[in-house]
CSV table of C-alpha atoms in Angstrom, one decimal:
chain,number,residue,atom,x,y,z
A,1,UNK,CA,-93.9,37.6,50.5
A,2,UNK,CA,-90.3,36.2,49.6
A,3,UNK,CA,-88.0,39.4,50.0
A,4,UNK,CA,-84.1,38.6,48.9
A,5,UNK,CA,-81.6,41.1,49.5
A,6,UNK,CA,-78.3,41.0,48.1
A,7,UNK,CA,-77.7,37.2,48.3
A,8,UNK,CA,-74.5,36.0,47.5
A,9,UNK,CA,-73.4,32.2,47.3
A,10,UNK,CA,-69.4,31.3,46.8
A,11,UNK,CA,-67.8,27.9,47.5
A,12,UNK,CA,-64.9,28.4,48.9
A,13,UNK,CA,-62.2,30.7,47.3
A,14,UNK,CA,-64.0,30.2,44.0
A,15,UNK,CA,-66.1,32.8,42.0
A,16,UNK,CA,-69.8,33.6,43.3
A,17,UNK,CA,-72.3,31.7,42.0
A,18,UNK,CA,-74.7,34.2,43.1
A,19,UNK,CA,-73.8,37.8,42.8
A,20,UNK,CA,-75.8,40.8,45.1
A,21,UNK,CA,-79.2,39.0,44.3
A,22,UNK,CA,-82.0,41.2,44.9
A,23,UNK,CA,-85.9,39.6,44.2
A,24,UNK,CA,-89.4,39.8,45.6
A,25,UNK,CA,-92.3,37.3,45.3
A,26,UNK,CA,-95.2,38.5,46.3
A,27,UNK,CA,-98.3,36.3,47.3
A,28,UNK,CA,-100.3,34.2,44.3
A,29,UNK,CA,-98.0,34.8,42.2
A,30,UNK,CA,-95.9,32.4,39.7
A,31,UNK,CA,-92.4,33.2,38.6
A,32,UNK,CA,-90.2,31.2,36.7
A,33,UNK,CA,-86.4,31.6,36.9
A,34,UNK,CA,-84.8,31.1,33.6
A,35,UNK,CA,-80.8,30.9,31.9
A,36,UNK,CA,-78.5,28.7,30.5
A,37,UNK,CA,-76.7,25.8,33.0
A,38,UNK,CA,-74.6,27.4,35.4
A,39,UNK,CA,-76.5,30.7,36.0
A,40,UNK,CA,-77.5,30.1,39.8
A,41,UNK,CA,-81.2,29.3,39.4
A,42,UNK,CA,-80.8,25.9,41.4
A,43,UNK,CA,-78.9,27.5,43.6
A,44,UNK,CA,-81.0,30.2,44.4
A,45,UNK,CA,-84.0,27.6,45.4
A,46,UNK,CA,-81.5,26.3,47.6
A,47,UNK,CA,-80.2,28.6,49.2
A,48,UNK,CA,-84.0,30.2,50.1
A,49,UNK,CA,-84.8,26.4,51.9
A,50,UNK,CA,-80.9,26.4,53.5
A,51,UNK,CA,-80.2,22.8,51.1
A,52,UNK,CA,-77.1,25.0,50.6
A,53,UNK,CA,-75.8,27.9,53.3
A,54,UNK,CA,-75.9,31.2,51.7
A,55,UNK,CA,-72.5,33.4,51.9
A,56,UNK,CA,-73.9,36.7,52.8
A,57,UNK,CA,-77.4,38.6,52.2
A,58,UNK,CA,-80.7,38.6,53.4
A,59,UNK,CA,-83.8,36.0,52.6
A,60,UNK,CA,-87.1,36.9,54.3
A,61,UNK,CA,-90.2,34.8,53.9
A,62,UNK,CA,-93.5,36.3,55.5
A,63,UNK,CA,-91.4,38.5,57.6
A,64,UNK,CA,-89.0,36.0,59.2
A,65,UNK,CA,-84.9,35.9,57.8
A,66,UNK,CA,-84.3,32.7,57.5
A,67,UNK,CA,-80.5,33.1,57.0
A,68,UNK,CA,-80.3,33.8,60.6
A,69,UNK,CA,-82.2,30.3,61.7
A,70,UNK,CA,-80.5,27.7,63.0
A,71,UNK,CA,-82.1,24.1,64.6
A,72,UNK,CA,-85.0,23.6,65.6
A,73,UNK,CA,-85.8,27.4,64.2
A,74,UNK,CA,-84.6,26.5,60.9
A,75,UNK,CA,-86.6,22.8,61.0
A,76,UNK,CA,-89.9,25.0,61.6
A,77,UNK,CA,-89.3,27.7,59.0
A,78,UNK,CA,-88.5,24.5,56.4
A,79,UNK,CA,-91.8,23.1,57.3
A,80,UNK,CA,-93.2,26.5,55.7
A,81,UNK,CA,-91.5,26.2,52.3
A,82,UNK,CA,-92.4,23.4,49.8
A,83,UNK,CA,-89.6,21.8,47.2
A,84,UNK,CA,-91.0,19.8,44.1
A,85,UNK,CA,-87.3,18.3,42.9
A,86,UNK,CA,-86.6,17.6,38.7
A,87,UNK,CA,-85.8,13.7,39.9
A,88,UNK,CA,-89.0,13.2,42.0
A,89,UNK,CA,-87.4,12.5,45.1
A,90,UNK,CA,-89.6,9.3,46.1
A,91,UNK,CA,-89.0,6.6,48.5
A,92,UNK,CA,-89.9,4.1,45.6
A,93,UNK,CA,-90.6,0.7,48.2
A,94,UNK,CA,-93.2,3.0,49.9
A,95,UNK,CA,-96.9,3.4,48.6
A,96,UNK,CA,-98.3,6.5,47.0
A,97,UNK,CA,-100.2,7.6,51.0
A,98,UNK,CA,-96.8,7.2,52.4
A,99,UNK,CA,-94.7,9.3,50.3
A,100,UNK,CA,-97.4,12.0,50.4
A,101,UNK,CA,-97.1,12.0,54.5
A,102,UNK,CA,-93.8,12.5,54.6
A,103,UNK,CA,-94.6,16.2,54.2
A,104,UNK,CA,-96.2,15.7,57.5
A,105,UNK,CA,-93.1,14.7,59.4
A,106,UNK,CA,-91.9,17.8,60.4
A,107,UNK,CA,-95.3,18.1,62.3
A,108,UNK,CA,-95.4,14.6,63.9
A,109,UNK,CA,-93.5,13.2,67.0
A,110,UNK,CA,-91.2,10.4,65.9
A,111,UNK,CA,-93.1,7.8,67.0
A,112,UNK,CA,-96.1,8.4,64.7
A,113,UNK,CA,-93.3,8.9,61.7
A,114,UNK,CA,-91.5,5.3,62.4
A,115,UNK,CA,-94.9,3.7,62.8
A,116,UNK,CA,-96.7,5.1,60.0
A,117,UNK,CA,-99.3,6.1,63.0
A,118,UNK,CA,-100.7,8.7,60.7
A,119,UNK,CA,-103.6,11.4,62.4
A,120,UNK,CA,-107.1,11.0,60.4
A,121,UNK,CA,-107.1,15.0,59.5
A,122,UNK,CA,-103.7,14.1,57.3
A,123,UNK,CA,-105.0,11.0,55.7
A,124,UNK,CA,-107.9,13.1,55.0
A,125,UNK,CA,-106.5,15.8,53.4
A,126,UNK,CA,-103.7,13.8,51.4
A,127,UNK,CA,-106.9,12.0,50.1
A,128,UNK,CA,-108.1,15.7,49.4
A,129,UNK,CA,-105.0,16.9,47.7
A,130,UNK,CA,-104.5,13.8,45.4
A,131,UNK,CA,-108.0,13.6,44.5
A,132,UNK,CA,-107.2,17.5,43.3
A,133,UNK,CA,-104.3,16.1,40.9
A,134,UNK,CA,-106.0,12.8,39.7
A,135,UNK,CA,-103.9,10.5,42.1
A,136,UNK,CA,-105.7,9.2,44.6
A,137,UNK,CA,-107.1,5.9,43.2
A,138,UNK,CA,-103.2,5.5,43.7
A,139,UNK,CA,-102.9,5.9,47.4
A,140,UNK,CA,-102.1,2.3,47.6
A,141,UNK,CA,-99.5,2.0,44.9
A,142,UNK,CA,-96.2,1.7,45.2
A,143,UNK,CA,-94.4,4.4,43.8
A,144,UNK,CA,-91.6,3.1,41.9
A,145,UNK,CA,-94.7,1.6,39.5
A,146,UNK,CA,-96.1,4.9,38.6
A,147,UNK,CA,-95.2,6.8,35.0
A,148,UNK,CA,-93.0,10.2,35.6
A,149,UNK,CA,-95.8,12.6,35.4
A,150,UNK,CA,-97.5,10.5,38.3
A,151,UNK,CA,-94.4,10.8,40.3
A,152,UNK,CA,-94.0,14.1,39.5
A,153,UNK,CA,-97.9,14.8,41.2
A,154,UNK,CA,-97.1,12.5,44.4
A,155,UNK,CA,-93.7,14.7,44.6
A,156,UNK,CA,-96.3,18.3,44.7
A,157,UNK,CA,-98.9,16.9,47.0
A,158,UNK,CA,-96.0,15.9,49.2
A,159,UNK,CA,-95.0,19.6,49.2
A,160,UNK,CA,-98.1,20.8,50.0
A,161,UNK,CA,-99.0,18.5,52.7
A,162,UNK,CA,-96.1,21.1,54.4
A,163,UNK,CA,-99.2,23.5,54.2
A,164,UNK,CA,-96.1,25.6,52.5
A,165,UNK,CA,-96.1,29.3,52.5
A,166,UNK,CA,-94.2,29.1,49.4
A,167,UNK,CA,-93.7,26.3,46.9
A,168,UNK,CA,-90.1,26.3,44.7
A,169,UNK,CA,-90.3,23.8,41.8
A,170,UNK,CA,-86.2,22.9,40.6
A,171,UNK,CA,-86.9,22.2,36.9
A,172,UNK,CA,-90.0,20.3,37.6
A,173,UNK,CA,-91.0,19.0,33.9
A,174,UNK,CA,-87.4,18.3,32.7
A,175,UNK,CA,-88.0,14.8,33.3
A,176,UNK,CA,-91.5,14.7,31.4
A,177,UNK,CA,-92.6,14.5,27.7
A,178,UNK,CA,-93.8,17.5,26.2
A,179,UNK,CA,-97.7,16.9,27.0
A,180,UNK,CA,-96.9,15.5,30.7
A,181,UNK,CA,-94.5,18.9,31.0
A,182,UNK,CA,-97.4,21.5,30.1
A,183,UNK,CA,-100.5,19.3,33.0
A,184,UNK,CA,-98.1,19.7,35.7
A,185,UNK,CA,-97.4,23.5,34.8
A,186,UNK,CA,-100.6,23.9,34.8
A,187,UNK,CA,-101.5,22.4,37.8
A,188,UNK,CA,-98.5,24.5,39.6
A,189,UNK,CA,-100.4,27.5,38.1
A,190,UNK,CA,-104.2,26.3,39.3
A,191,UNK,CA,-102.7,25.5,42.4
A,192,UNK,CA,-101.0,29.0,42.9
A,193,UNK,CA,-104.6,30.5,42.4
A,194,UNK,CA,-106.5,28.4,44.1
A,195,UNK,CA,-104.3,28.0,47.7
A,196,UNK,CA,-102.9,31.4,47.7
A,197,UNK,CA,-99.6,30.6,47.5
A,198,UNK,CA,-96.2,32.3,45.7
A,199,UNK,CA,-94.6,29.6,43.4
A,200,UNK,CA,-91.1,30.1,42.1
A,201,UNK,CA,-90.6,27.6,39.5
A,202,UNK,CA,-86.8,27.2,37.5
A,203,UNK,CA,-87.7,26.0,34.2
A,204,UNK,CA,-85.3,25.1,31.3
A,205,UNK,CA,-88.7,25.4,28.6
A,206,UNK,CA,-88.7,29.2,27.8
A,207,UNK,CA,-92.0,28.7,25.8
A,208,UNK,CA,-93.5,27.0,28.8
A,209,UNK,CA,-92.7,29.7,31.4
A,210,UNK,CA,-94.0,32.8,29.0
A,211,UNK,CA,-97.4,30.5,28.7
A,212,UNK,CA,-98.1,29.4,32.2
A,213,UNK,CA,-96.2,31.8,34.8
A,214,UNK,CA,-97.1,35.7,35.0
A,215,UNK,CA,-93.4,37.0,35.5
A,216,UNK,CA,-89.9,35.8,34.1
A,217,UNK,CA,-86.5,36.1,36.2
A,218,UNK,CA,-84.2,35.9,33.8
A,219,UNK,CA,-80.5,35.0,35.2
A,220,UNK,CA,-76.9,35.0,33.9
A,221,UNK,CA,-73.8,34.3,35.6
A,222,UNK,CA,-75.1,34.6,39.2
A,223,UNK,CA,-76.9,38.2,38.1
A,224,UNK,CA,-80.9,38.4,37.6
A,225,UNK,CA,-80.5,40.8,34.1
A,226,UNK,CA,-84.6,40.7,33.0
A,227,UNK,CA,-87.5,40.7,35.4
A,228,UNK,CA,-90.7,41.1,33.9
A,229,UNK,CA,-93.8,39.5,31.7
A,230,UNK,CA,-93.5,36.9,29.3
A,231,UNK,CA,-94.6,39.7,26.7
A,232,UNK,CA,-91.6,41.8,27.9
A,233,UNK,CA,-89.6,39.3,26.9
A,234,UNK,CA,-88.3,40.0,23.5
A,235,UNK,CA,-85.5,38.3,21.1
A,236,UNK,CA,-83.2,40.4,22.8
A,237,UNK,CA,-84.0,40.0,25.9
A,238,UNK,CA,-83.5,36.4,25.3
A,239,UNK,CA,-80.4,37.4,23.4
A,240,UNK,CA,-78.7,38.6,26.6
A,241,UNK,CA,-80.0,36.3,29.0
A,242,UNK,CA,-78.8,33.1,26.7
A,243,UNK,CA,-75.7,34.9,24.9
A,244,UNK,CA,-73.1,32.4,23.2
A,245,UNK,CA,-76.0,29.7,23.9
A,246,UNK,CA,-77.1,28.1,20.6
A,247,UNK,CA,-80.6,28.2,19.6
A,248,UNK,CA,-81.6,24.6,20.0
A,249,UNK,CA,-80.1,24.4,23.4
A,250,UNK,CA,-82.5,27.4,24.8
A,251,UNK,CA,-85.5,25.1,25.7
A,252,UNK,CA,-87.6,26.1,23.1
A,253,UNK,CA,-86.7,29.8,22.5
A,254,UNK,CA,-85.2,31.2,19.4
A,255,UNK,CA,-82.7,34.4,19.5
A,256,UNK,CA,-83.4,37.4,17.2
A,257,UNK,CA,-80.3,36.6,14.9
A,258,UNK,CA,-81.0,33.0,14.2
A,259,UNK,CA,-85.1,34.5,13.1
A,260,UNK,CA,-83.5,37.1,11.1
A,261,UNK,CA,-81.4,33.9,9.3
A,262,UNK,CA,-85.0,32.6,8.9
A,263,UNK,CA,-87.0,35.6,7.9
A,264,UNK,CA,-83.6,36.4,4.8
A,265,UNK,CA,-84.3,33.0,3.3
């Protein structure tokens, strides 16, 4: 269970970015955060795995607050939370088996990390894990010669070789084509199911978070202002979440008053 209480994220003297957030994610589940730029939903990922310090407020995962960990406490409680990044976040020189371990290195002494030294249960369950997405007759590959969506799979068996307790996803499909975008949603989803694990997942596609997630966070200007089903999330709804945001730029949504345009034709 993810439990945040009142977050708040300023930098510096400036506005918050994040404003009293309050949000629970409870176990299995898959949530997507959505909103136009600039309504905190990067920042929120990042503030839960401490890429950026949070302000004030509380972020519990499992029962430990992690806004009160610091060194080798906070290096542990990291090891429990997986991150699949928009732009991959590959070491492209290093083969497919190599980028997937380093989501072993918080669990290995150095000298295993520097020489690739690797324990037979890791190499054994990357092989596992890959085979799961379709990647393992690429264990040998380099990454920078892989297509995006390939990248994109390497980057979540990476997170899970973390054995995560929770897995964020940071826009996860906005580098993909449209048919690319909907396999890896739908492995995020399979994978929720099938390891029992909470996925929070901030997604620019409105139409492909009300198809593959079971709750929407919707967020504007640091607030969360809808939280609920992809069915509970009307033309109004989208209305206020994306106000003075064109259609076209909504990822894929439509607002009430441009279908009423349509529907008076």
């Amino acid at each position: 269970m993810l439990r945040i209480k009142e977050l708040v994220k300023r930098y510096g003297e400036e506005k918050a970015v994040l404003k009293n957030l309050n949000l629970e994610v409870p176990g299995e589940s898959v949530v997507s955060i959505i909103g136009a730029s600039g309504a905190g939903k990067s920042t929120l990922l990042r503030c839960i795995n401490r890429l950026v310090e949070p302000s004030s407020g509380s972020i519990e995962l499992n029962g430990t607050e992690l806004t009160k960990l610091e060194g080798k406490a906070l290096r542990l409680a990291r090891r429990r939370i997986g991150m699949v990044f928009q732009g991959f976040n590959l070491i492209d020189r290093l083969t497919v088996m190599e980028n997937v371990q380093s989501g072993r290195l918080g669990y290995l002494p150095a000298w295993r990390a520097v020489t690739r030294n690797y324990p037979q249960e890791d190499i054994d369950r990357a092989f596992h894990l890959m085979e799961r997405v379709g990647i393992a007759h690429y264990a040998n590959k380099r990454a920078d010669e892989l297509s995006g969506g390939e990248r994109q799979r390497v980057g979540v068996v990476r997170a899970l070789m973390q054995e995560p307790e929770i897995l964020l996803a940071d826009e996860p499909t906005a580098s993909l084509d449209p048919k690319t975008s909907r396999q890896i949603m739908e492995l995020l989803r399979a994978l929720a199911s099938e390891l029992h694990l909470p996925v929070l997942i901030n997604i620019h596609n409105v139409n492909e978070a009300k198809e593959y997630t079971q709750r929407i966070v919707g967020m504007r200007f640091g607030r969360i202002i809808f939280d609920g089903e992809p069915t509970d999330l009307n033309n109004d709804a989208m209305d206020e979440i994306y106000a003075g945001v064109p259609a076209e730029e909504r990822g894929g949504a439509e607002s009430s008053t441009h279908l009423r345009e349509v529907a008076a034709r």
